[in-house]
C-alpha positions as a LaTeX table, in Angstrom:
\begin{tabular}{lrrr}
\hline
Residue & $x$ (\AA) & $y$ (\AA) & $z$ (\AA) \\
\hline
Unk1 & $-16.55$ & 32.32 & $-2.01$ \\
Unk2 & $-16.86$ & 34.13 & $-5.34$ \\
Unk3 & $-13.07$ & 34.35 & $-5.62$ \\
Unk4 & $-12.63$ & 30.62 & $-5.05$ \\
Unk5 & $-15.39$ & 29.74 & $-7.51$ \\
Unk6 & $-13.93$ & 31.95 & $-10.25$ \\
Unk7 & $-10.55$ & 30.27 & $-9.82$ \\
Unk8 & $-12.17$ & 26.84 & $-10.09$ \\
Unk9 & $-13.78$ & 27.83 & $-13.38$ \\
Unk10 & $-10.62$ & 29.46 & $-14.74$ \\
Unk11 & $-8.38$ & 26.50 & $-13.85$ \\
Unk12 & $-10.96$ & 23.77 & $-14.40$ \\
Unk13 & $-8.51$ & 21.43 & $-16.10$ \\
Unk14 & $-6.13$ & 21.32 & $-13.15$ \\
Unk15 & $-8.92$ & 21.04 & $-10.60$ \\
Unk16 & $-10.66$ & 18.34 & $-12.66$ \\
Unk17 & $-7.61$ & 16.10 & $-12.47$ \\
Unk18 & $-7.40$ & 16.65 & $-8.73$ \\
Unk19 & $-11.06$ & 15.79 & $-8.37$ \\
Unk20 & $-10.54$ & 12.55 & $-10.31$ \\
Unk21 & $-7.58$ & 11.55 & $-8.13$ \\
Unk22 & $-9.55$ & 12.30 & $-4.96$ \\
Unk23 & $-12.56$ & 10.42 & $-6.32$ \\
Unk24 & $-10.45$ & 7.32 & $-6.95$ \\
Unk25 & $-9.09$ & 7.42 & $-3.41$ \\
Unk26 & $-12.58$ & 7.85 & $-1.93$ \\
Unk27 & $-13.90$ & 5.09 & $-4.20$ \\
Unk28 & $-11.19$ & 2.74 & $-2.95$ \\
Unk29 & $-12.07$ & 3.61 & 0.66 \\
Unk30 & $-15.77$ & 2.91 & 0.06 \\
Unk31 & $-15.07$ & $-0.34$ & $-1.78$ \\
Unk32 & $-12.84$ & $-1.60$ & 1.03 \\
Unk33 & $-15.45$ & $-0.48$ & 3.55 \\
Unk34 & $-18.18$ & $-2.35$ & 1.67 \\
Unk35 & $-16.07$ & $-5.49$ & 1.57 \\
Unk36 & $-15.20$ & $-5.17$ & 5.26 \\
Unk37 & $-18.87$ & $-4.68$ & 6.20 \\
Unk38 & $-19.87$ & $-7.61$ & 4.01 \\
Unk39 & $-17.29$ & $-9.91$ & 5.55 \\
Unk40 & $-18.20$ & $-8.73$ & 9.07 \\
Unk41 & $-21.87$ & $-9.48$ & 8.45 \\
Unk42 & $-21.14$ & $-12.80$ & 6.75 \\
Unk43 & $-18.85$ & $-13.86$ & 9.58 \\
Unk44 & $-21.63$ & $-13.86$ & 12.15 \\
Unk45 & $-24.88$ & $-13.59$ & 10.19 \\
Unk46 & $-26.50$ & $-16.55$ & 11.95 \\
Unk47 & $-25.83$ & $-14.96$ & 15.36 \\
Unk48 & $-26.88$ & $-11.46$ & 14.24 \\
Unk49 & $-30.25$ & $-12.79$ & 13.05 \\
Unk50 & $-31.11$ & $-14.36$ & 16.41 \\
Unk51 & $-33.59$ & $-12.01$ & 18.16 \\
Unk52 & $-31.85$ & $-12.28$ & 21.53 \\
Unk53 & $-29.78$ & $-9.88$ & 23.63 \\
Unk54 & $-27.62$ & $-12.17$ & 25.73 \\
Unk55 & $-25.58$ & $-15.36$ & 25.40 \\
Unk56 & $-24.35$ & $-17.35$ & 28.40 \\
Unk57 & $-21.18$ & $-19.35$ & 27.66 \\
Unk58 & $-18.78$ & $-21.35$ & 29.83 \\
Unk59 & $-16.27$ & $-19.09$ & 31.57 \\
Unk60 & $-13.25$ & $-20.57$ & 29.79 \\
Unk61 & $-14.74$ & $-20.18$ & 26.28 \\
Unk62 & $-13.49$ & $-16.59$ & 25.82 \\
Unk63 & $-16.73$ & $-15.66$ & 24.10 \\
Unk64 & $-16.46$ & $-18.30$ & 21.35 \\
Unk65 & $-19.50$ & $-20.52$ & 20.84 \\
Unk66 & $-17.52$ & $-23.50$ & 19.55 \\
Unk67 & $-15.34$ & $-23.50$ & 22.70 \\
Unk68 & $-18.22$ & $-23.46$ & 25.15 \\
Unk69 & $-19.56$ & $-26.66$ & 26.76 \\
Unk70 & $-22.62$ & $-26.49$ & 29.02 \\
Unk71 & $-25.21$ & $-28.90$ & 30.39 \\
Unk72 & $-28.56$ & $-28.78$ & 28.63 \\
Unk73 & $-30.45$ & $-29.71$ & 31.82 \\
Unk74 & $-29.17$ & $-26.56$ & 33.55 \\
Unk75 & $-30.72$ & $-24.11$ & 31.08 \\
Unk76 & $-31.94$ & $-21.00$ & 32.99 \\
Unk77 & $-35.65$ & $-20.29$ & 33.16 \\
Unk78 & $-36.87$ & $-18.36$ & 30.13 \\
Unk79 & $-33.74$ & $-19.21$ & 28.11 \\
Unk80 & $-33.08$ & $-21.71$ & 25.34 \\
Unk81 & $-30.14$ & $-24.05$ & 24.86 \\
Unk82 & $-28.13$ & $-23.43$ & 21.69 \\
Unk83 & $-25.77$ & $-26.05$ & 20.29 \\
Unk84 & $-22.96$ & $-24.98$ & 17.95 \\
Unk85 & $-20.32$ & $-27.23$ & 16.42 \\
Unk86 & $-18.31$ & $-27.56$ & 13.24 \\
Unk87 & $-19.15$ & $-30.37$ & 10.84 \\
Unk88 & $-17.46$ & $-31.73$ & 7.72 \\
Unk89 & $-20.00$ & $-32.82$ & 5.13 \\
Unk90 & $-19.10$ & $-35.76$ & 2.93 \\
Unk91 & $-20.72$ & $-35.59$ & $-0.48$ \\
Unk92 & $-21.50$ & $-38.42$ & $-2.86$ \\
Unk93 & $-18.84$ & $-37.27$ & $-5.34$ \\
Unk94 & $-16.15$ & $-37.58$ & $-2.65$ \\
Unk95 & $-15.76$ & $-33.85$ & $-1.97$ \\
Unk96 & $-16.12$ & $-32.34$ & 1.50 \\
Unk97 & $-17.60$ & $-29.05$ & 2.75 \\
Unk98 & $-17.12$ & $-27.31$ & 6.09 \\
Unk99 & $-20.33$ & $-26.18$ & 7.76 \\
Unk100 & $-21.36$ & $-25.05$ & 11.23 \\
Unk101 & $-24.24$ & $-26.76$ & 12.99 \\
Unk102 & $-26.70$ & $-24.64$ & 15.00 \\
Unk103 & $-29.28$ & $-26.47$ & 17.09 \\
Unk104 & $-32.27$ & $-25.14$ & 19.02 \\
Unk105 & $-35.42$ & $-26.73$ & 20.48 \\
Unk106 & $-38.15$ & $-27.33$ & 17.94 \\
Unk107 & $-40.41$ & $-25.08$ & 20.04 \\
Unk108 & $-37.89$ & $-22.23$ & 19.78 \\
Unk109 & $-38.92$ & $-18.61$ & 20.02 \\
Unk110 & $-35.64$ & $-17.38$ & 18.57 \\
Unk111 & $-34.55$ & $-19.63$ & 15.72 \\
Unk112 & $-35.98$ & $-20.14$ & 12.22 \\
Unk113 & $-39.69$ & $-20.93$ & 12.33 \\
Unk114 & $-39.10$ & $-23.93$ & 10.04 \\
Unk115 & $-37.49$ & $-25.72$ & 13.00 \\
Unk116 & $-40.95$ & $-26.31$ & 14.44 \\
Unk117 & $-41.83$ & $-28.61$ & 11.53 \\
Unk118 & $-38.55$ & $-30.55$ & 11.37 \\
Unk119 & $-38.46$ & $-34.24$ & 12.18 \\
Unk120 & $-35.54$ & $-36.07$ & 13.73 \\
Unk121 & $-32.70$ & $-36.26$ & 11.21 \\
Unk122 & $-33.92$ & $-33.31$ & 9.14 \\
Unk123 & $-31.99$ & $-30.06$ & 8.74 \\
Unk124 & $-32.17$ & $-26.58$ & 7.19 \\
Unk125 & $-29.27$ & $-25.28$ & 5.08 \\
Unk126 & $-28.15$ & $-21.82$ & 4.03 \\
Unk127 & $-29.89$ & $-20.82$ & 0.80 \\
Unk128 & $-26.72$ & $-19.36$ & $-0.78$ \\
Unk129 & $-24.81$ & $-22.57$ & $-0.02$ \\
Unk130 & $-27.58$ & $-24.72$ & $-1.48$ \\
Unk131 & $-27.60$ & $-22.65$ & $-4.68$ \\
Unk132 & $-23.80$ & $-22.74$ & $-5.06$ \\
Unk133 & $-23.57$ & $-26.48$ & $-4.47$ \\
Unk134 & $-26.70$ & $-27.45$ & $-6.39$ \\
Unk135 & $-28.27$ & $-28.89$ & $-3.24$ \\
Unk136 & $-32.05$ & $-29.28$ & $-3.23$ \\
Unk137 & $-34.71$ & $-29.90$ & $-0.63$ \\
Unk138 & $-35.00$ & $-33.67$ & $-0.19$ \\
Unk139 & $-31.29$ & $-34.36$ & $-0.75$ \\
Unk140 & $-29.31$ & $-36.14$ & 1.96 \\
Unk141 & $-25.97$ & $-35.12$ & 3.46 \\
Unk142 & $-23.54$ & $-37.12$ & 5.59 \\
Unk143 & $-21.30$ & $-36.14$ & 8.49 \\
Unk144 & $-17.76$ & $-37.28$ & 7.66 \\
Unk145 & $-16.86$ & $-38.23$ & 11.25 \\
Unk146 & $-19.94$ & $-40.11$ & 12.47 \\
Unk147 & $-21.40$ & $-41.07$ & 9.07 \\
Unk148 & $-24.71$ & $-39.72$ & 10.38 \\
Unk149 & $-27.05$ & $-38.89$ & 7.49 \\
Unk150 & $-29.42$ & $-35.92$ & 7.45 \\
Unk151 & $-32.21$ & $-34.96$ & 5.08 \\
Unk152 & $-32.48$ & $-31.37$ & 3.85 \\
Unk153 & $-35.99$ & $-30.15$ & 4.63 \\
Unk154 & $-35.63$ & $-26.45$ & 3.78 \\
Unk155 & $-33.39$ & $-23.41$ & 3.47 \\
Unk156 & $-32.71$ & $-20.23$ & 5.45 \\
Unk157 & $-31.20$ & $-16.90$ & 4.35 \\
Unk158 & $-28.13$ & $-15.17$ & 5.81 \\
Unk159 & $-27.10$ & $-18.36$ & 7.56 \\
Unk160 & $-23.31$ & $-18.19$ & 8.01 \\
Unk161 & $-20.94$ & $-18.44$ & 10.94 \\
Unk162 & $-17.20$ & $-17.89$ & 10.63 \\
Unk163 & $-17.73$ & $-17.72$ & 6.84 \\
Unk164 & $-19.09$ & $-21.28$ & 6.86 \\
Unk165 & $-22.71$ & $-22.05$ & 5.91 \\
Unk166 & $-24.96$ & $-22.93$ & 8.84 \\
Unk167 & $-26.83$ & $-26.20$ & 9.15 \\
Unk168 & $-29.88$ & $-25.83$ & 11.43 \\
Unk169 & $-31.30$ & $-28.81$ & 13.31 \\
Unk170 & $-33.55$ & $-29.43$ & 16.31 \\
Unk171 & $-32.28$ & $-30.31$ & 19.78 \\
Unk172 & $-33.49$ & $-33.90$ & 19.24 \\
Unk173 & $-31.30$ & $-34.34$ & 16.15 \\
Unk174 & $-28.43$ & $-32.60$ & 17.94 \\
Unk175 & $-28.50$ & $-34.98$ & 20.90 \\
Unk176 & $-28.69$ & $-38.03$ & 18.59 \\
Unk177 & $-25.70$ & $-36.72$ & 16.61 \\
Unk178 & $-23.74$ & $-35.93$ & 19.77 \\
Unk179 & $-24.36$ & $-39.38$ & 21.23 \\
Unk180 & $-22.58$ & $-40.95$ & 18.25 \\
Unk181 & $-19.51$ & $-38.91$ & 19.23 \\
Unk182 & $-19.85$ & $-39.88$ & 22.89 \\
Unk183 & $-20.74$ & $-36.35$ & 23.98 \\
Unk184 & $-23.72$ & $-34.55$ & 25.43 \\
Unk185 & $-23.60$ & $-30.77$ & 25.77 \\
Unk186 & $-24.87$ & $-27.45$ & 24.46 \\
Unk187 & $-22.81$ & $-24.39$ & 23.63 \\
Unk188 & $-24.81$ & $-21.51$ & 25.08 \\
Unk189 & $-27.98$ & $-20.41$ & 26.82 \\
Unk190 & $-29.69$ & $-17.61$ & 24.92 \\
Unk191 & $-32.38$ & $-15.16$ & 25.99 \\
Unk192 & $-33.23$ & $-11.56$ & 26.66 \\
Unk193 & $-32.12$ & $-11.29$ & 30.29 \\
Unk194 & $-30.24$ & $-14.29$ & 31.63 \\
Unk195 & $-29.79$ & $-15.17$ & 35.30 \\
Unk196 & $-26.87$ & $-17.60$ & 35.43 \\
Unk197 & $-23.43$ & $-18.16$ & 36.95 \\
Unk198 & $-21.92$ & $-18.58$ & 33.49 \\
Unk199 & $-20.17$ & $-15.81$ & 31.54 \\
Unk200 & $-22.79$ & $-13.61$ & 29.87 \\
Unk201 & $-22.03$ & $-11.83$ & 26.58 \\
Unk202 & $-24.00$ & $-9.45$ & 24.40 \\
Unk203 & $-24.82$ & $-10.43$ & 20.82 \\
Unk204 & $-22.23$ & $-8.01$ & 19.44 \\
Unk205 & $-19.56$ & $-9.42$ & 21.76 \\
Unk206 & $-20.29$ & $-12.95$ & 20.54 \\
Unk207 & $-20.03$ & $-11.79$ & 16.92 \\
Unk208 & $-16.73$ & $-10.03$ & 17.61 \\
Unk209 & $-15.36$ & $-13.21$ & 19.17 \\
Unk210 & $-16.09$ & $-15.33$ & 16.09 \\
Unk211 & $-12.73$ & $-16.88$ & 15.05 \\
Unk212 & $-10.90$ & $-14.53$ & 12.68 \\
Unk213 & $-13.35$ & $-11.64$ & 13.05 \\
Unk214 & $-11.08$ & $-9.25$ & 14.96 \\
Unk215 & $-7.99$ & $-9.87$ & 12.81 \\
Unk216 & $-10.00$ & $-9.47$ & 9.62 \\
Unk217 & $-11.66$ & $-6.22$ & 10.67 \\
Unk218 & $-8.47$ & $-4.73$ & 12.14 \\
Unk219 & $-6.70$ & $-5.30$ & 8.82 \\
Unk220 & $-9.44$ & $-3.52$ & 6.89 \\
Unk221 & $-9.49$ & $-0.69$ & 9.43 \\
Unk222 & $-5.76$ & $-0.10$ & 8.94 \\
Unk223 & $-6.32$ & 0.09 & 5.18 \\
Unk224 & $-9.13$ & 2.62 & 5.56 \\
Unk225 & $-7.17$ & 4.82 & 7.95 \\
Unk226 & $-4.15$ & 4.73 & 5.63 \\
Unk227 & $-6.27$ & 5.73 & 2.63 \\
Unk228 & $-7.93$ & 8.60 & 4.51 \\
Unk229 & $-4.49$ & 9.91 & 5.53 \\
Unk230 & $-3.17$ & 9.50 & 1.98 \\
Unk231 & $-6.18$ & 11.36 & 0.57 \\
Unk232 & $-5.69$ & 14.22 & 3.02 \\
Unk233 & $-1.97$ & 14.42 & 2.24 \\
Unk234 & $-2.62$ & 14.51 & $-1.51$ \\
Unk235 & $-5.13$ & 17.34 & $-1.14$ \\
Unk236 & $-2.75$ & 19.22 & 1.18 \\
Unk237 & 0.15 & 18.82 & $-1.26$ \\
Unk238 & $-1.98$ & 19.93 & $-4.21$ \\
Unk239 & $-3.22$ & 23.13 & $-2.58$ \\
Unk240 & 0.23 & 23.83 & $-1.10$ \\
Unk241 & 1.84 & 23.70 & $-4.54$ \\
Unk242 & $-1.03$ & 25.67 & $-6.07$ \\
Unk243 & $-0.66$ & 28.37 & $-3.41$ \\
Unk244 & 3.11 & 28.55 & $-3.95$ \\
Unk245 & 2.58 & 29.04 & $-7.68$ \\
Unk246 & 0.23 & 31.99 & $-7.24$ \\
Unk247 & 2.07 & 33.83 & $-4.45$ \\
Unk248 & 2.63 & 36.84 & $-6.71$ \\
Unk249 & $-1.04$ & 37.10 & $-7.57$ \\
Unk250 & $-2.00$ & 36.75 & $-3.90$ \\
Unk251 & 0.45 & 39.54 & $-3.06$ \\
Unk252 & $-1.25$ & 41.79 & $-5.59$ \\
Unk253 & $-4.64$ & 40.98 & $-4.07$ \\
Unk254 & $-3.33$ & 41.93 & $-0.64$ \\
Unk255 & $-1.88$ & 45.15 & $-2.01$ \\
Unk256 & $-5.25$ & 46.25 & $-3.43$ \\
Unk257 & $-6.99$ & 45.57 & $-0.14$ \\
Unk258 & $-8.33$ & 41.98 & $-0.38$ \\
Unk259 & $-8.34$ & 40.61 & 3.16 \\
Unk260 & $-6.47$ & 37.43 & 4.13 \\
Unk261 & $-9.76$ & 36.06 & 5.47 \\
Unk262 & $-11.35$ & 36.38 & 2.01 \\
Unk263 & $-8.46$ & 34.55 & 0.32 \\
Unk264 & $-8.51$ & 31.87 & 3.02 \\
Unk265 & $-12.27$ & 31.42 & 2.59 \\
Unk266 & $-11.81$ & 30.95 & $-1.15$ \\
Unk267 & $-9.25$ & 28.19 & $-0.47$ \\
Unk268 & $-11.61$ & 26.42 & 1.95 \\
Unk269 & $-14.45$ & 26.68 & $-0.57$ \\
Unk270 & $-12.26$ & 24.97 & $-3.17$ \\
Unk271 & $-11.32$ & 22.18 & $-0.73$ \\
Unk272 & $-14.94$ & 21.58 & 0.32 \\
Unk273 & $-16.34$ & 21.64 & $-3.23$ \\
Unk274 & $-13.62$ & 19.40 & $-4.64$ \\
Unk275 & $-13.86$ & 16.83 & $-1.81$ \\
Unk276 & $-17.67$ & 16.86 & $-1.78$ \\
Unk277 & $-17.89$ & 16.34 & $-5.53$ \\
Unk278 & $-15.38$ & 13.49 & $-5.42$ \\
Unk279 & $-17.25$ & 11.87 & $-2.53$ \\
Unk280 & $-20.66$ & 12.22 & $-4.19$ \\
Unk281 & $-19.53$ & 10.60 & $-7.42$ \\
Unk282 & $-17.77$ & 7.81 & $-5.49$ \\
Unk283 & $-20.88$ & 7.05 & $-3.43$ \\
Unk284 & $-23.02$ & 6.75 & $-6.56$ \\
Unk285 & $-20.49$ & 4.43 & $-8.23$ \\
Unk286 & $-20.18$ & 2.28 & $-5.09$ \\
Unk287 & $-23.95$ & 2.01 & $-4.67$ \\
Unk288 & $-24.49$ & 1.02 & $-8.30$ \\
Unk289 & $-21.65$ & $-1.49$ & $-8.06$ \\
Unk290 & $-23.22$ & $-3.09$ & $-4.99$ \\
Unk291 & $-26.46$ & $-3.61$ & $-6.92$ \\
Unk292 & $-24.80$ & $-5.62$ & $-9.66$ \\
Unk293 & $-22.28$ & $-7.70$ & $-7.70$ \\
Unk294 & $-23.00$ & $-11.45$ & $-7.46$ \\
Unk295 & $-24.90$ & $-12.55$ & $-4.37$ \\
Unk296 & $-22.10$ & $-14.83$ & $-3.17$ \\
Unk297 & $-19.66$ & $-11.88$ & $-2.90$ \\
Unk298 & $-19.72$ & $-10.55$ & 0.70 \\
Unk299 & $-20.18$ & $-6.85$ & $-0.07$ \\
Unk300 & $-22.57$ & $-4.53$ & 1.81 \\
Unk301 & $-23.23$ & $-0.89$ & 1.03 \\
Unk302 & $-24.22$ & 1.06 & 4.15 \\
Unk303 & $-25.23$ & 4.71 & 3.78 \\
Unk304 & $-24.32$ & 5.52 & 7.38 \\
Unk305 & $-20.81$ & 4.09 & 7.05 \\
Unk306 & $-20.23$ & 5.78 & 3.69 \\
Unk307 & $-21.34$ & 9.17 & 5.02 \\
Unk308 & $-19.15$ & 8.72 & 8.08 \\
Unk309 & $-16.00$ & 8.16 & 6.00 \\
Unk310 & $-16.99$ & 10.98 & 3.67 \\
Unk311 & $-17.22$ & 13.30 & 6.68 \\
Unk312 & $-13.87$ & 12.08 & 8.02 \\
Unk313 & $-12.17$ & 12.71 & 4.67 \\
Unk314 & $-13.74$ & 16.17 & 4.41 \\
Unk315 & $-12.54$ & 17.12 & 7.90 \\
Unk316 & $-9.00$ & 15.83 & 7.25 \\
Unk317 & $-8.94$ & 17.72 & 3.93 \\
Unk318 & $-9.96$ & 20.96 & 5.65 \\
Unk319 & $-7.30$ & 20.41 & 8.32 \\
Unk320 & $-4.74$ & 19.81 & 5.57 \\
Unk321 & $-5.75$ & 23.11 & 3.97 \\
Unk322 & $-4.53$ & 24.91 & 7.09 \\
Unk323 & $-0.94$ & 24.51 & 5.81 \\
Unk324 & $-1.35$ & 26.70 & 2.69 \\
Unk325 & $-3.66$ & 28.98 & 4.71 \\
Unk326 & $-0.79$ & 29.84 & 7.04 \\
Unk327 & 1.33 & 30.72 & 4.01 \\
Unk328 & $-1.36$ & 33.14 & 2.83 \\
Unk329 & $-1.61$ & 34.67 & 6.32 \\
Unk330 & 2.16 & 35.28 & 6.53 \\
Unk331 & 2.43 & 36.64 & 2.99 \\
Unk332 & 3.70 & 40.22 & 2.76 \\
Unk333 & 2.33 & 42.16 & $-0.22$ \\
Unk334 & 5.57 & 44.13 & $-0.67$ \\
Unk335 & 7.65 & 40.96 & $-0.86$ \\
Unk336 & 5.35 & 39.35 & $-3.38$ \\
Unk337 & 5.19 & 42.41 & $-5.58$ \\
Unk338 & 8.95 & 42.81 & $-5.37$ \\
Unk339 & 9.25 & 39.22 & $-6.53$ \\
Unk340 & 7.22 & 40.13 & $-9.59$ \\
Unk341 & 9.76 & 42.76 & $-10.56$ \\
Unk342 & 12.78 & 40.52 & $-9.94$ \\
\hline
\end{tabular}
C-alpha cells in the first residue's frame, strides 16, 4: 500500500487528470440514473402513492389500467373500484391539456382524504400542474369530448400517471361523466388481498405496465451499462499504459526482492483510491444539483441507487486492473534490466 501511495504522490499530475476523467464518467452515470429514477417515479406516481398491494384488472388489459373495463357492481368484498381514463381538458384560452382521471368512492380508504369532502362535479388536481398552468382552487375546467365542466376543489402532490397530471374525482362524478359518453365501467378493483376471477397484479407490476415505462427505463439502463463499461475500459487502459511505461522500474524492484504481490497490491490500491475519490466527488455534486433543480424537472437522487452504481464501477475497475496485474506477474527481472541497458 505504501508503494502505491508514494507513486500517487509522485505522479499526482497524471493521476489527477485520470481522477477528473473518471469523475466525469461517474457524474454522467449518476445524472442519467437520477433522471431515469425521476421519470420512473413520475410515470406512475399516482399508483405508487396508493396504499394497496393488489390490483385486479380485466384479463385482456395486459396490466394497463386504461385498457381494463370491469363492472362496478361486481367489486370484491373489502376492495374498492378504481376508475382510470384519459381526458383532454379544454381551457378558456383555446388550449388543451392531457390529463388522466382517477376516481374512487368518496368513502375511500386508499385515495386522497380530500375525496371525502368533494361534491358531485368537483375534482382535485396535481399541485405541480396547477402551479405550472396558473390554475387555482375554485377555477372550472371542461372535458373537450363531453363538454362536462368540473370545479377544482383542491390539489394533491405527486399526482401523475404516464407523465400526465392526475385529476381525482369521486365515483359519483365518474359515473355522471361516463354516462355522457354512453359508458359505465371501472378500471380496477384495488385492495390488500383480492379474491376475484380477474387478473391480479402487484402495484409494481401495474407501474411497470404504464404505457412507455418499459421502453423508457430500458433505454436509460442501456446508457448506464454502456457508461459503466466505458469507465472500466478507460481505467484499464490508463493503468495498462502506465504499467508498460514503468516496466524497467518494476524489473528493478523485482531484482532487489520486492514481491509481485506487493506490486500488485500497490496497483489495486491506486485503482480503489482513484475510483473511490471520483465517485465521492460525483455523489456530492449530484446531490447538490438535485437540491437546486426546478421542481417540474423529474429528477430523483437516491442514495441506495447511487451507492449501487458506485460499487458496480469499483468492481469493474478492479477487474480491469487484472490485465496490467498479469503483466507484472509475468515480468522477468533479467529481461527488464537488460532492457535498461539496451
